[in-house]
Structure formats: structure tokens, C-alpha cells
mmCIF file of C-alpha atoms in Angstrom:
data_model
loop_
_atom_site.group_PDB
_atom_site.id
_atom_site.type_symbol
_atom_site.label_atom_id
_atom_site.label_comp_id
_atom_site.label_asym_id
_atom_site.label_seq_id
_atom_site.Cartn_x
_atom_site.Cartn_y
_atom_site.Cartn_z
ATOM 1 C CA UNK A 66 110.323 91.705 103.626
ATOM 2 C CA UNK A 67 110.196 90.173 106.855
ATOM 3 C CA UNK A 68 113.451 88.554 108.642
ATOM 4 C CA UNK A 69 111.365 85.142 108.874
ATOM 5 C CA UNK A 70 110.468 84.926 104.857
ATOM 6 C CA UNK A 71 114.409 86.632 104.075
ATOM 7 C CA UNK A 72 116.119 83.474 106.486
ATOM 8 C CA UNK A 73 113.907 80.532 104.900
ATOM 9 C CA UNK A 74 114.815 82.307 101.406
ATOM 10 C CA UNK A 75 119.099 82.416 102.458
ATOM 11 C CA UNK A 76 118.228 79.138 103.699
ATOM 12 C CA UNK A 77 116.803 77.629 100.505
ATOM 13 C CA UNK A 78 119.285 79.455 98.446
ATOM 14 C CA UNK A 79 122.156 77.602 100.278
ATOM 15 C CA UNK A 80 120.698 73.886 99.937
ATOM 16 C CA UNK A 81 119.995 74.267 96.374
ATOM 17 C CA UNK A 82 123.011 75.937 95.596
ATOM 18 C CA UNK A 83 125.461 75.385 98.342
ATOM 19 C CA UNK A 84 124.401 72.066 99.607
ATOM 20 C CA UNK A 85 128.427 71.103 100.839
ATOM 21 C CA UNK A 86 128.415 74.182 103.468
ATOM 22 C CA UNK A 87 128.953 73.205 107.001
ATOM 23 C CA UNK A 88 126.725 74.737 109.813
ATOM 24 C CA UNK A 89 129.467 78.166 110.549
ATOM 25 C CA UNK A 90 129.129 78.449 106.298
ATOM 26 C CA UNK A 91 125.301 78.230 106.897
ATOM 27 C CA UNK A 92 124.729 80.725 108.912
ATOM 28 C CA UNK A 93 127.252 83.145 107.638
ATOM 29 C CA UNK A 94 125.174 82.778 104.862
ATOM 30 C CA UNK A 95 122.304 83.401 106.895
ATOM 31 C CA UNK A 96 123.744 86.533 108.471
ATOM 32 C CA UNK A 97 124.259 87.861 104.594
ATOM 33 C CA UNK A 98 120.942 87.293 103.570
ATOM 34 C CA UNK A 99 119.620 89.378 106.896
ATOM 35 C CA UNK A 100 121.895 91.990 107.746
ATOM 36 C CA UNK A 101 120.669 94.439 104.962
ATOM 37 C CA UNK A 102 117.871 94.636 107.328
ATOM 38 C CA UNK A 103 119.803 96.581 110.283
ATOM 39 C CA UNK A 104 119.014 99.557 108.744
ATOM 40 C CA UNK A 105 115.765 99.287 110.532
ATOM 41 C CA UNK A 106 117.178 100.335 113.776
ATOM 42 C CA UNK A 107 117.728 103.873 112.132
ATOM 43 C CA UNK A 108 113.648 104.357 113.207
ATOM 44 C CA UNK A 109 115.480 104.583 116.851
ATOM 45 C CA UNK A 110 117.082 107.842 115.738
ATOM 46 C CA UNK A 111 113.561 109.068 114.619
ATOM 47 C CA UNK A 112 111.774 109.544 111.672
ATOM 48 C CA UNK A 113 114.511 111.439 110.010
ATOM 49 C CA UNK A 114 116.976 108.990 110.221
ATOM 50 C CA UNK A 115 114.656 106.582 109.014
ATOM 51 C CA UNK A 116 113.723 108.180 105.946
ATOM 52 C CA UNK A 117 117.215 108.645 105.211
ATOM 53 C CA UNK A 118 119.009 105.481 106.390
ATOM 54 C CA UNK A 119 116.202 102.667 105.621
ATOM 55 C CA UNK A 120 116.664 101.057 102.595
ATOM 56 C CA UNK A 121 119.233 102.752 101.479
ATOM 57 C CA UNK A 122 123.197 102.278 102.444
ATOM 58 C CA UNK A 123 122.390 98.531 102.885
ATOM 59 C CA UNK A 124 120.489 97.997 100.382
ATOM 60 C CA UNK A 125 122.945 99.084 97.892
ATOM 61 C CA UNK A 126 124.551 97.219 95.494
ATOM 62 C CA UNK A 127 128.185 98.968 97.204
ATOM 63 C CA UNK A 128 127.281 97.356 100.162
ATOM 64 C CA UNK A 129 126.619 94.076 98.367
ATOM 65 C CA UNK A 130 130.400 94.419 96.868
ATOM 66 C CA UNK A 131 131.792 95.082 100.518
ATOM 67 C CA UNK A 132 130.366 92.253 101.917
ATOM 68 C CA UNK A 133 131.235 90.409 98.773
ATOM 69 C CA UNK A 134 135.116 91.575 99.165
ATOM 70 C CA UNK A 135 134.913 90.622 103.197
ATOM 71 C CA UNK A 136 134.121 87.520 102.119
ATOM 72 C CA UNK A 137 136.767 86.989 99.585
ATOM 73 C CA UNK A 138 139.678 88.307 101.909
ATOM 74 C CA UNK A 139 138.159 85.726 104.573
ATOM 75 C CA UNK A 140 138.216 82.543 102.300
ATOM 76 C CA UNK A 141 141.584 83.300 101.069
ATOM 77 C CA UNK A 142 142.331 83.284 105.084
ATOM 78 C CA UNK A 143 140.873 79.986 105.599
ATOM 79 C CA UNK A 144 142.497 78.301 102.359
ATOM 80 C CA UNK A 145 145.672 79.279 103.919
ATOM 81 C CA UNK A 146 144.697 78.054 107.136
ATOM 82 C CA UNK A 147 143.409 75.097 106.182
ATOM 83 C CA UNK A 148 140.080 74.969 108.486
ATOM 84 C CA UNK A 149 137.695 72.155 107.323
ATOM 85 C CA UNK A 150 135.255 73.343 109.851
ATOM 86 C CA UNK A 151 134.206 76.270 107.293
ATOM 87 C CA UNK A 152 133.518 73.724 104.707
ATOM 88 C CA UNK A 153 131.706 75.087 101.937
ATOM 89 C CA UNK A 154 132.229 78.824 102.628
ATOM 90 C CA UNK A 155 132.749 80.867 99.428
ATOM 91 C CA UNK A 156 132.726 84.724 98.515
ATOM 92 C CA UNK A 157 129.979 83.925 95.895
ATOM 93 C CA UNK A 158 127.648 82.163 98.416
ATOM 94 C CA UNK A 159 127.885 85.244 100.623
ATOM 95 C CA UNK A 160 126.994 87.380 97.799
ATOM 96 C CA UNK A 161 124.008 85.549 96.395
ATOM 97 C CA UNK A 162 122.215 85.687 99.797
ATOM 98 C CA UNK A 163 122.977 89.274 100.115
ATOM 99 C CA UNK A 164 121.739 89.981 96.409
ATOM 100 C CA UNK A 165 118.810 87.984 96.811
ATOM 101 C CA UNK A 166 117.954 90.024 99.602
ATOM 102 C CA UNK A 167 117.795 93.221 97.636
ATOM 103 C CA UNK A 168 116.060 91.599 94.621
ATOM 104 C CA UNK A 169 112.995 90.604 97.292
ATOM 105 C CA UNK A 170 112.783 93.752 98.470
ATOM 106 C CA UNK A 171 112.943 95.613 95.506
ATOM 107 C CA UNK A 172 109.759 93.651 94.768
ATOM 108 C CA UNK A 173 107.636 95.474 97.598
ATOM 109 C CA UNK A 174 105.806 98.680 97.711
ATOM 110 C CA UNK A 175 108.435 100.468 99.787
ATOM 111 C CA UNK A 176 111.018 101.571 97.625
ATOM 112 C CA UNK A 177 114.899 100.886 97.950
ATOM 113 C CA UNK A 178 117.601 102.858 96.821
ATOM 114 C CA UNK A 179 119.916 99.989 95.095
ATOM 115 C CA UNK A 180 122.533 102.918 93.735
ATOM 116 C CA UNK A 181 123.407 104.473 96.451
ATOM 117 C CA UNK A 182 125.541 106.467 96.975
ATOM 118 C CA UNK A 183 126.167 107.346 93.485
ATOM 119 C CA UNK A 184 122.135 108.105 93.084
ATOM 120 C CA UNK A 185 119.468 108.748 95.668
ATOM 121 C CA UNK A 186 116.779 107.576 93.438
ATOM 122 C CA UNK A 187 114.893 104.518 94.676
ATOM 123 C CA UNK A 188 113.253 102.043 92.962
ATOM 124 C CA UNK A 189 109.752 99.792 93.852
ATOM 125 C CA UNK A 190 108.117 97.204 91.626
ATOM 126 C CA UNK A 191 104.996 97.097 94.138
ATOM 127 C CA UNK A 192 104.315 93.195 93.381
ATOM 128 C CA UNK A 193 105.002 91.767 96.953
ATOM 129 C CA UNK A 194 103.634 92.678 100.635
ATOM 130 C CA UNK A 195 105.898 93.163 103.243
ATOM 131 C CA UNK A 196 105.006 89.817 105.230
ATOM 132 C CA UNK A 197 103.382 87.385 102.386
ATOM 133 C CA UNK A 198 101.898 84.504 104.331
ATOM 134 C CA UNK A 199 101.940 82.466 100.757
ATOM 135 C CA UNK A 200 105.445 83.211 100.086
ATOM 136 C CA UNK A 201 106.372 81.697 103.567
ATOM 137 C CA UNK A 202 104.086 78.492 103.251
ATOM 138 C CA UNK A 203 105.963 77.922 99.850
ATOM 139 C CA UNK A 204 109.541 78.582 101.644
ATOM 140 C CA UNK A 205 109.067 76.445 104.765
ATOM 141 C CA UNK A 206 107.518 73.814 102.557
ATOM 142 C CA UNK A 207 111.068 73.926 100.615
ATOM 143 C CA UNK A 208 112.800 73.507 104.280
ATOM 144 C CA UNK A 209 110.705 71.156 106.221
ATOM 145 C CA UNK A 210 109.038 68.499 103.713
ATOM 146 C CA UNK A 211 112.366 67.269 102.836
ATOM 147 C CA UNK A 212 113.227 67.049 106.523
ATOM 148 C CA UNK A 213 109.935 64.554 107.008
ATOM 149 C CA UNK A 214 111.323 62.563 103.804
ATOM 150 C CA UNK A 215 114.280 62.151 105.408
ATOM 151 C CA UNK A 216 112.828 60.959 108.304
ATOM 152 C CA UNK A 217 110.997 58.499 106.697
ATOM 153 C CA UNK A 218 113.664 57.208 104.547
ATOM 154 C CA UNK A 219 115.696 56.848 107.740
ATOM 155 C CA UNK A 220 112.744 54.694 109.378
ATOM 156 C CA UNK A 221 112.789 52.273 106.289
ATOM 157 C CA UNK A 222 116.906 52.033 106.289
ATOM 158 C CA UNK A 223 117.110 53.997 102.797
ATOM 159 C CA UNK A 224 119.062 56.737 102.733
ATOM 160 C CA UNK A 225 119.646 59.115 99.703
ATOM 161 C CA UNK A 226 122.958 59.893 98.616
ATOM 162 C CA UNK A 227 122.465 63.335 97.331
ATOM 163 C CA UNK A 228 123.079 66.488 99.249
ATOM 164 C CA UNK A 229 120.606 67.062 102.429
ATOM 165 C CA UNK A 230 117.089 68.564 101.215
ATOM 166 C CA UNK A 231 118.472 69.714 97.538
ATOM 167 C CA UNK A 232 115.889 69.272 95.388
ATOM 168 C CA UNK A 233 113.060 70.156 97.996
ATOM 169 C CA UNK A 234 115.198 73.784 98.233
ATOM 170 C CA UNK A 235 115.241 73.772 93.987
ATOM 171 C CA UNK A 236 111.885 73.242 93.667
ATOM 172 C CA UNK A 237 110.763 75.459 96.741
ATOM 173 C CA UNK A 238 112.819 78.394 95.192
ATOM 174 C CA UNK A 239 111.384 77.265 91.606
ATOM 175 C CA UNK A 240 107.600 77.591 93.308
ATOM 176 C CA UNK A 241 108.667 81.265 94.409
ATOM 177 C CA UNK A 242 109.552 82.453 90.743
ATOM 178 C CA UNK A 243 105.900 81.200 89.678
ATOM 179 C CA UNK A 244 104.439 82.579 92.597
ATOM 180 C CA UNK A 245 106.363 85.835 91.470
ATOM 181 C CA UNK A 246 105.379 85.892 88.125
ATOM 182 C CA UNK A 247 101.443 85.410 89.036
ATOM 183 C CA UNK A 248 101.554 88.431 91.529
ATOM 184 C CA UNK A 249 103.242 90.208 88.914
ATOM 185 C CA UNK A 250 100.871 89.415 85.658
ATOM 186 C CA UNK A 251 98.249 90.692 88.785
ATOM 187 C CA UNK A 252 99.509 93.750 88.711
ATOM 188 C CA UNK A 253 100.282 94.413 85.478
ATOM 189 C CA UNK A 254 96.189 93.929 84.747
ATOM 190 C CA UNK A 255 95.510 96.154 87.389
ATOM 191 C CA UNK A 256 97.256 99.152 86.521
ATOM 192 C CA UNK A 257 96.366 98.347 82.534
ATOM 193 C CA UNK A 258 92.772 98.514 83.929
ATOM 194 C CA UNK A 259 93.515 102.062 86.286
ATOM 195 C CA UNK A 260 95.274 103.571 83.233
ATOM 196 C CA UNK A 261 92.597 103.161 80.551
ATOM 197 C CA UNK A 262 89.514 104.497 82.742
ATOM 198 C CA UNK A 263 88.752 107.806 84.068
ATOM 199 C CA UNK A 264 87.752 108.526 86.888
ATOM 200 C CA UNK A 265 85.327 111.273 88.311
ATOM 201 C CA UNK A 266 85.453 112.509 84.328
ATOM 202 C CA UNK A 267 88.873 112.827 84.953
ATOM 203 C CA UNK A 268 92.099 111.385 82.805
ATOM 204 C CA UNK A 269 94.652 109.240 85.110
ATOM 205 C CA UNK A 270 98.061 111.528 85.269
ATOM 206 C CA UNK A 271 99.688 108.378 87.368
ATOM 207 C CA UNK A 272 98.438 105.395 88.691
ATOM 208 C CA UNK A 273 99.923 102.692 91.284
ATOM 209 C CA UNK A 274 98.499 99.228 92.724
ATOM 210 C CA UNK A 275 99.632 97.956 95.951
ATOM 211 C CA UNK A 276 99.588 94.352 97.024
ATOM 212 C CA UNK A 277 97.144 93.323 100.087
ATOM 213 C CA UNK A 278 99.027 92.084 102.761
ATOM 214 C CA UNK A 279 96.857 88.186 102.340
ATOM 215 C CA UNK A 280 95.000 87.994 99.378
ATOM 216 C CA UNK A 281 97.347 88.407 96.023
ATOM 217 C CA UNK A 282 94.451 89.091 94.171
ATOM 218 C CA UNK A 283 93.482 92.217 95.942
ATOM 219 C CA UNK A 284 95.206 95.562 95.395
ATOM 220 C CA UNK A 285 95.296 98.712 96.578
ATOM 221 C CA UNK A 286 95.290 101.298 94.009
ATOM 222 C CA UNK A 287 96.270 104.980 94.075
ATOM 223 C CA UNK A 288 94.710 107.234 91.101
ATOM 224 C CA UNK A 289 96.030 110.952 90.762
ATOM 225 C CA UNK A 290 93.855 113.369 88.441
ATOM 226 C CA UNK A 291 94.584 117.021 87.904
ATOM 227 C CA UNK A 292 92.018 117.856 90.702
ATOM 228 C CA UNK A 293 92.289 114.554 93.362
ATOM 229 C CA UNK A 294 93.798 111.699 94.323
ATOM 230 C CA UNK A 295 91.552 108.831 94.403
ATOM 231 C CA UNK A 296 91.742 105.303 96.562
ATOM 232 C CA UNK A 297 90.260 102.051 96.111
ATOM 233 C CA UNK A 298 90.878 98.391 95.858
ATOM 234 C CA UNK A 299 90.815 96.464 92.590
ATOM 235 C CA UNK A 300 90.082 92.722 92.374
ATOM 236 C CA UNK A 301 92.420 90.657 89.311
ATOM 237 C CA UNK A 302 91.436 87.216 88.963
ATOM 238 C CA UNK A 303 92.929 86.314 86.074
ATOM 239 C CA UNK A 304 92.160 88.978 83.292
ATOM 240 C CA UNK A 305 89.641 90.532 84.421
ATOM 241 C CA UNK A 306 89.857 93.314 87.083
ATOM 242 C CA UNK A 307 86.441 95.017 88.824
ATOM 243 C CA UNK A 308 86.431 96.785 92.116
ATOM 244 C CA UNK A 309 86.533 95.611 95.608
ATOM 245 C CA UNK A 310 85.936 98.466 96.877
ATOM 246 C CA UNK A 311 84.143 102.223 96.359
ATOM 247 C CA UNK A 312 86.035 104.711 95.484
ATOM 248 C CA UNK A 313 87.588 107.675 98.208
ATOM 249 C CA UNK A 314 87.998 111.434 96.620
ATOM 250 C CA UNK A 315 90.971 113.350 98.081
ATOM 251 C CA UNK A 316 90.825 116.815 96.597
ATOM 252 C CA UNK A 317 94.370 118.504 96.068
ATOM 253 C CA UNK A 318 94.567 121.705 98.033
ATOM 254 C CA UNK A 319 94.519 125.308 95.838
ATOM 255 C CA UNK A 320 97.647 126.934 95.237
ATOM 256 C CA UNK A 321 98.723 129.352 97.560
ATOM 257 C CA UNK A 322 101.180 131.187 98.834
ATOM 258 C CA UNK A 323 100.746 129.106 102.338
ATOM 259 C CA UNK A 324 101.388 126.207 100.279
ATOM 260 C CA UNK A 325 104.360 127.396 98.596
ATOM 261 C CA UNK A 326 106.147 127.969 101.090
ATOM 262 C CA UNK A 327 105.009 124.897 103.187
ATOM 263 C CA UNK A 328 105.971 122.648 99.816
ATOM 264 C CA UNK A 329 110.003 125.176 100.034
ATOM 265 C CA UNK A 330 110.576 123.789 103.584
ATOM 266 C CA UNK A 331 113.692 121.708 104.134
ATOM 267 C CA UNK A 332 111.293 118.274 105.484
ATOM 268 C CA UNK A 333 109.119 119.013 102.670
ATOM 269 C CA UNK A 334 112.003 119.118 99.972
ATOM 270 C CA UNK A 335 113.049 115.706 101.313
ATOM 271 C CA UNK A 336 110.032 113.885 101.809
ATOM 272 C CA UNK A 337 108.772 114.897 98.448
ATOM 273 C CA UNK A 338 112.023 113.062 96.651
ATOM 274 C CA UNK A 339 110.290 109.821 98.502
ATOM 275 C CA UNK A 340 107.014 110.272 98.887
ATOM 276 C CA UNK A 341 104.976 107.850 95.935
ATOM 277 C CA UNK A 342 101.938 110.068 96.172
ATOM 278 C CA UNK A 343 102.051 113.144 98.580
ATOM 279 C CA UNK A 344 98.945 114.783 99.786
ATOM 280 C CA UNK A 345 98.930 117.770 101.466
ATOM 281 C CA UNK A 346 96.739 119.470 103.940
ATOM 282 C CA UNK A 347 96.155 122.815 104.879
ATOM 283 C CA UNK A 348 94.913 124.183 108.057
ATOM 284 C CA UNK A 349 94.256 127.687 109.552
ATOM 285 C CA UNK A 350 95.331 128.462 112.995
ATOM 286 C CA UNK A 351 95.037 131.146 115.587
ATOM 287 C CA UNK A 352 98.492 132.197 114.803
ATOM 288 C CA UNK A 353 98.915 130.982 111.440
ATOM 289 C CA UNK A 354 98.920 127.891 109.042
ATOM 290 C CA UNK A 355 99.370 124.311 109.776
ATOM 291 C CA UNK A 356 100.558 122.254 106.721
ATOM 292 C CA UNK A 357 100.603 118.191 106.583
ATOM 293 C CA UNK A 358 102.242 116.638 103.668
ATOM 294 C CA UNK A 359 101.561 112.706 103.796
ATOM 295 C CA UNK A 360 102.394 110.067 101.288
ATOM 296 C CA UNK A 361 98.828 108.419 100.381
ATOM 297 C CA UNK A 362 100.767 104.924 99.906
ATOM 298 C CA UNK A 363 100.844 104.137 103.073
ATOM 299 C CA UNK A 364 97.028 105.010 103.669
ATOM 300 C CA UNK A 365 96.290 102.570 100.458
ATOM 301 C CA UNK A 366 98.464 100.206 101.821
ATOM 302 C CA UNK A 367 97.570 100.555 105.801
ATOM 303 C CA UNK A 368 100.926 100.658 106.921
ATOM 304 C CA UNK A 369 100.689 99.869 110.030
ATOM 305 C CA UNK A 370 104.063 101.546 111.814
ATOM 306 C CA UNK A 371 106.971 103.186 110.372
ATOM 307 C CA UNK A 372 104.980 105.928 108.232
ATOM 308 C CA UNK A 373 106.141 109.096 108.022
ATOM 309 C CA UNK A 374 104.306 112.910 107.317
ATOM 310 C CA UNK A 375 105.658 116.276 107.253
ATOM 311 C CA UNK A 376 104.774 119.090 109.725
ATOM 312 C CA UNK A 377 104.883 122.458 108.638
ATOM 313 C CA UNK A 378 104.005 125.562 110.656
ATOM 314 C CA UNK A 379 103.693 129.077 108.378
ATOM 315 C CA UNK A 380 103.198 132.169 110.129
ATOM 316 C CA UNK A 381 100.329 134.789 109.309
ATOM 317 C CA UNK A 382 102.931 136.462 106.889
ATOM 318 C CA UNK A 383 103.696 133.542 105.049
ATOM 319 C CA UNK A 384 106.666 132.945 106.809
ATOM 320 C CA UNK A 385 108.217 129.576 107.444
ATOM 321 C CA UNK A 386 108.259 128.744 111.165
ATOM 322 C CA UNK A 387 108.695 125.108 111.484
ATOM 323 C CA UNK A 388 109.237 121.906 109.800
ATOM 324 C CA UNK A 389 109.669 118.842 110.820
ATOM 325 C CA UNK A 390 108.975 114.812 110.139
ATOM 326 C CA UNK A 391 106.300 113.159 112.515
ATOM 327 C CA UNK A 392 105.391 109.334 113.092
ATOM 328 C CA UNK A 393 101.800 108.371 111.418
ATOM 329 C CA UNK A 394 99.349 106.965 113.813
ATOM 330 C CA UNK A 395 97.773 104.109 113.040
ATOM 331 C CA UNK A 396 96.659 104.081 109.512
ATOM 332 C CA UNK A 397 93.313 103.080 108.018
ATOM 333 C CA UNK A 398 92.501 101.761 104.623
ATOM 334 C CA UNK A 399 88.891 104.291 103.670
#
């Protein structure tokens, strides 16, 4: 998710939980519940680096235990030094806003690899966009109505005894659970629904429904036949679920020997392990074959930047020549 929604959530998290921390134990918190995020300046390195660094290493649970550890070995420092002015700064606070960034993230589309580096498998539960405008009304709300309480308690010369916005951070992160659980019986109708129909007389071998970046009752669903890939949104509003949208046909290439050894390539071999639904494409050159392998999440999902193909050149002869990862351009929902 987004560094705004993961800073009002570390936020929350430490008034309902850690309401005696002073303002260095606040943001240390803060920093935990962000700095998973760094990884995101592996897309510098280019789209290798990405696909290898982002959302992996910190987004691990190993990296949740270092920071966890750092933190331990820091408050046993201050307890011997005595500083009052980290009031409220504990190993466990450090390691709830770290977890609790994982645990949102693990709710999106793009997947995160929470073993690593034991496993390279990652994991996605598809049930939350990447920037959920609703999701950040209910976390601000958490923050700032308190705040406006306060300030009117302070105008008529009553002021509360219990810790500074509290409740307001309870019931905000209470909200976000609900909120959580709607988006997720959503979903669950949705790829009921994609499972039992057929489409094109064909039988569903895998199916996947993507949240819309505004509307949590819109998704964007990938179908994969034996013969295509199909695209379209779905509309669940409570249990039922119709279409939003018509269907897009994506035929799978024929097997071939250009294909083989376009699908043998090193980039191919490692965006494969990623890719939710790879697609590949198969051109004829002057001098041979051009091969594009892209993952048809990020079309059904419009991904706007940070999507990744594979470029493969094969020679007349079959013959590998190049392979490579490339940046998307702009994407476009059919």
C-alpha cells in the first residue's frame, strides 16, 4: 500500500495500543511501519532488480525479527540509561508496526514473499488496491476526529483523562477489520461466480479477481481456459455478482519450437516464478522471432508504472539471442 494509508495505520496502531509513547517512540514507530517500503528504490536499478528486490527481503518475516532484535538491544540501552525522553518505546511496539505492514500488503494484488529467504514463493490475497481512498477516509477519521473532540473539550474546560485519541484509534482500526472483511466476502463471491461458469464453452483452469482501485465492489477478473485467457470486470453487491464489463479473448499462442525456447530463457524462467497470469506473444521478424511474455494482472488491474514484460529475441534457427526484462508502458484496462 501506499506510505500515506501505511503511516495513518502505524499511527493508529500506536494510540490504541501504545498510547504512553513520547513523540521520538512515535515516530520510531512510524519509521517501522514504513521502512519495509525502501525496497521500492530497487526500480532505480531497473526492472531486474525490481522484480527481485520488491517485496521481498523487507517484507520478510526475517526482516521483521531483525528489526524486532534492534529494537530489543536498544531498549535494554535506554533502561540502563535511564532516558525518559523515549518514554514508551518497546521492542514489541516496533514489531507490531512492522508486522502490520506486511499483513496490509499481503492483502493486495501484488504478491509478497513473507519467507524469504528460506522460500521464494510469494503470497497475494488480492482483496485490497494499492491506494484505497476508503481505507484512508476510515484511518484519518481514527486520527483527526479525536483531535476536533479534543478541541472542543478544551473550549468547554473538560478535559478527558484517558490517553490522547485512544478510543478514536480503537475504533478507527476496528472500522478497518470490517472494511476488510466486506472487501473480502466481495471477493470470495466473485471468484465463486468465475469458477462455476464457463466461458467461450470453455471450463475455468484458474481464475483471479482484482480489486478496482475506487469502487470495492468492482473487480477485475482474470479467466484462463485451455485455449485463452479472458478479461473482464465483475460487479458484487452483496451476493449477487453480474458483469460490468464485456468480455476480452486473449488466445494462447501454439506450441512451437520458437516458443520453447523463448519460455527456456533465463528472464523468462524468472518472470514465470512471478508472473500471476503470463501471456505470451509471438512475432516474426526479418531476422528472426520476437517473443513478449507479460503478466495479464497488471493489464486487469491497469497498473499504472512499475510493470514488468520479458523480451526475447530467437534467431531463424531457433536459437536464443536475447533476453531481457523491459518497463510496461502505460497500461490499459480493454
Amino acid at each position: 500500500m501506499d506510505p500515506l494509508t501505511h503511516g495513518l495505520a502505524s499511527l493508529a496502531l500506536q494510540r490504541g495500543l501504545f498510547p504512553k509513547a513520547s513523540w521520538r517512540a512515535i515516530i520510531a514507530i512510524l519509521c517501522a511501519g514504513l521502512v519495509a517500503d525502501v525496497d521500492f528504490l530497487s526500480a532505480n536499478f531497473g526492472p531486474s532488480a525490481y522484480l527481485r528486490w520488491n517485496r521481498t527481503a523487507t517484507h520478510s518475516i526475517a526482516f521483521i525479527l531483525v528489526l524486532a532484535l534492534a529494537a530489543f538491544l536498544f531498549s535494554l540501552m535506554l533502561r540502563n540509561n535511564s532516558r525518559a525522553s523515549w518514554t514508551g518505546f518497546s521492542w514489541a511496539a516496533i514489531t507490531a508496526a512492522a508486522a502490520l505492514h506486511i499483513l496490509m500488503d499481503l492483502l493486495q494484488a501484488d504478491p509478497v514473499a513473507p519467507f524469504w529467504p528460506f522460500s521464494p514463493r510469494r503470497f497475494s490475497l488480492d482483496i485490497s488496491p494499492a491506494i484505497d481512498p476508503w481505507l484512508l477516509v476510515i484511518l484519518a477519521a481514527a486520527i483527526v476526529l479525536p483531535e476536533l473532540f479534543r478541541l472542543v473539550s478544551d473550549e468547554i474546560g473538560s478535559r478527558a483523562k484517558r490517553p490522547r485519541g485512544r478510543n478514536g484509534a480503537i475504533a478507527g482500526l476496528a472500522f478497518a477489520l470490517i472494511y476488510f472483511a466486506m472487501r473480502a466476502q466481495f471477493h470470495g463471491n466473485v471468484t465463486a461466480s468465475l469458477e462455476a461458469r464457463t466461458v467461450s464453452g470453455e471450463i475455468p483452469r484458474r481464475v483471479a479477481a482484482f480489486p478496482d482501485s475506487v469502487s470495492p465492489f468492482l473487480w477485475h477478473s482474470v479467466v484462463e481456459t485451455e485455449s485463452a485467457l479472458h478479461l473482464f470486470t465483475m460487479r458484487s453487491m452483496g451476493g449477487e455478482v453480474s458483469y460490468a464489463a464485456g468480455v476480452t479473448t486473449l488466445r494462447k499462442p501454439e506450441p512451437s519450437p520458437v516458443l520453447t525456447s523463448a519460455q527456456s530463457s533465463p528472464a523468462a524462467i524468472t518472470f514465470l516464478k512471478t508472473a500471476r497470469f503470463p501471456k505470451a506473444t509471438v512475432e516474426q521478424e526479418t531476422e528472426g522471432f520476437s517473443v513478449e511474455i507479460n503478466d495479464l494482472k497488471d493489464q486487469a488491474m491497469q497498473t499504472p508504472t512499475r510493470a514488468i514484460f520479458t523480451d526475447i529475441v530467437i534467431d531463424k534457427n531457433g536459437s536464443l539471442v536475447s533476453s531481457e526484462f523491459q518497463w510496461q508502458k502505460a497500461l490499459r484496462h480493454p
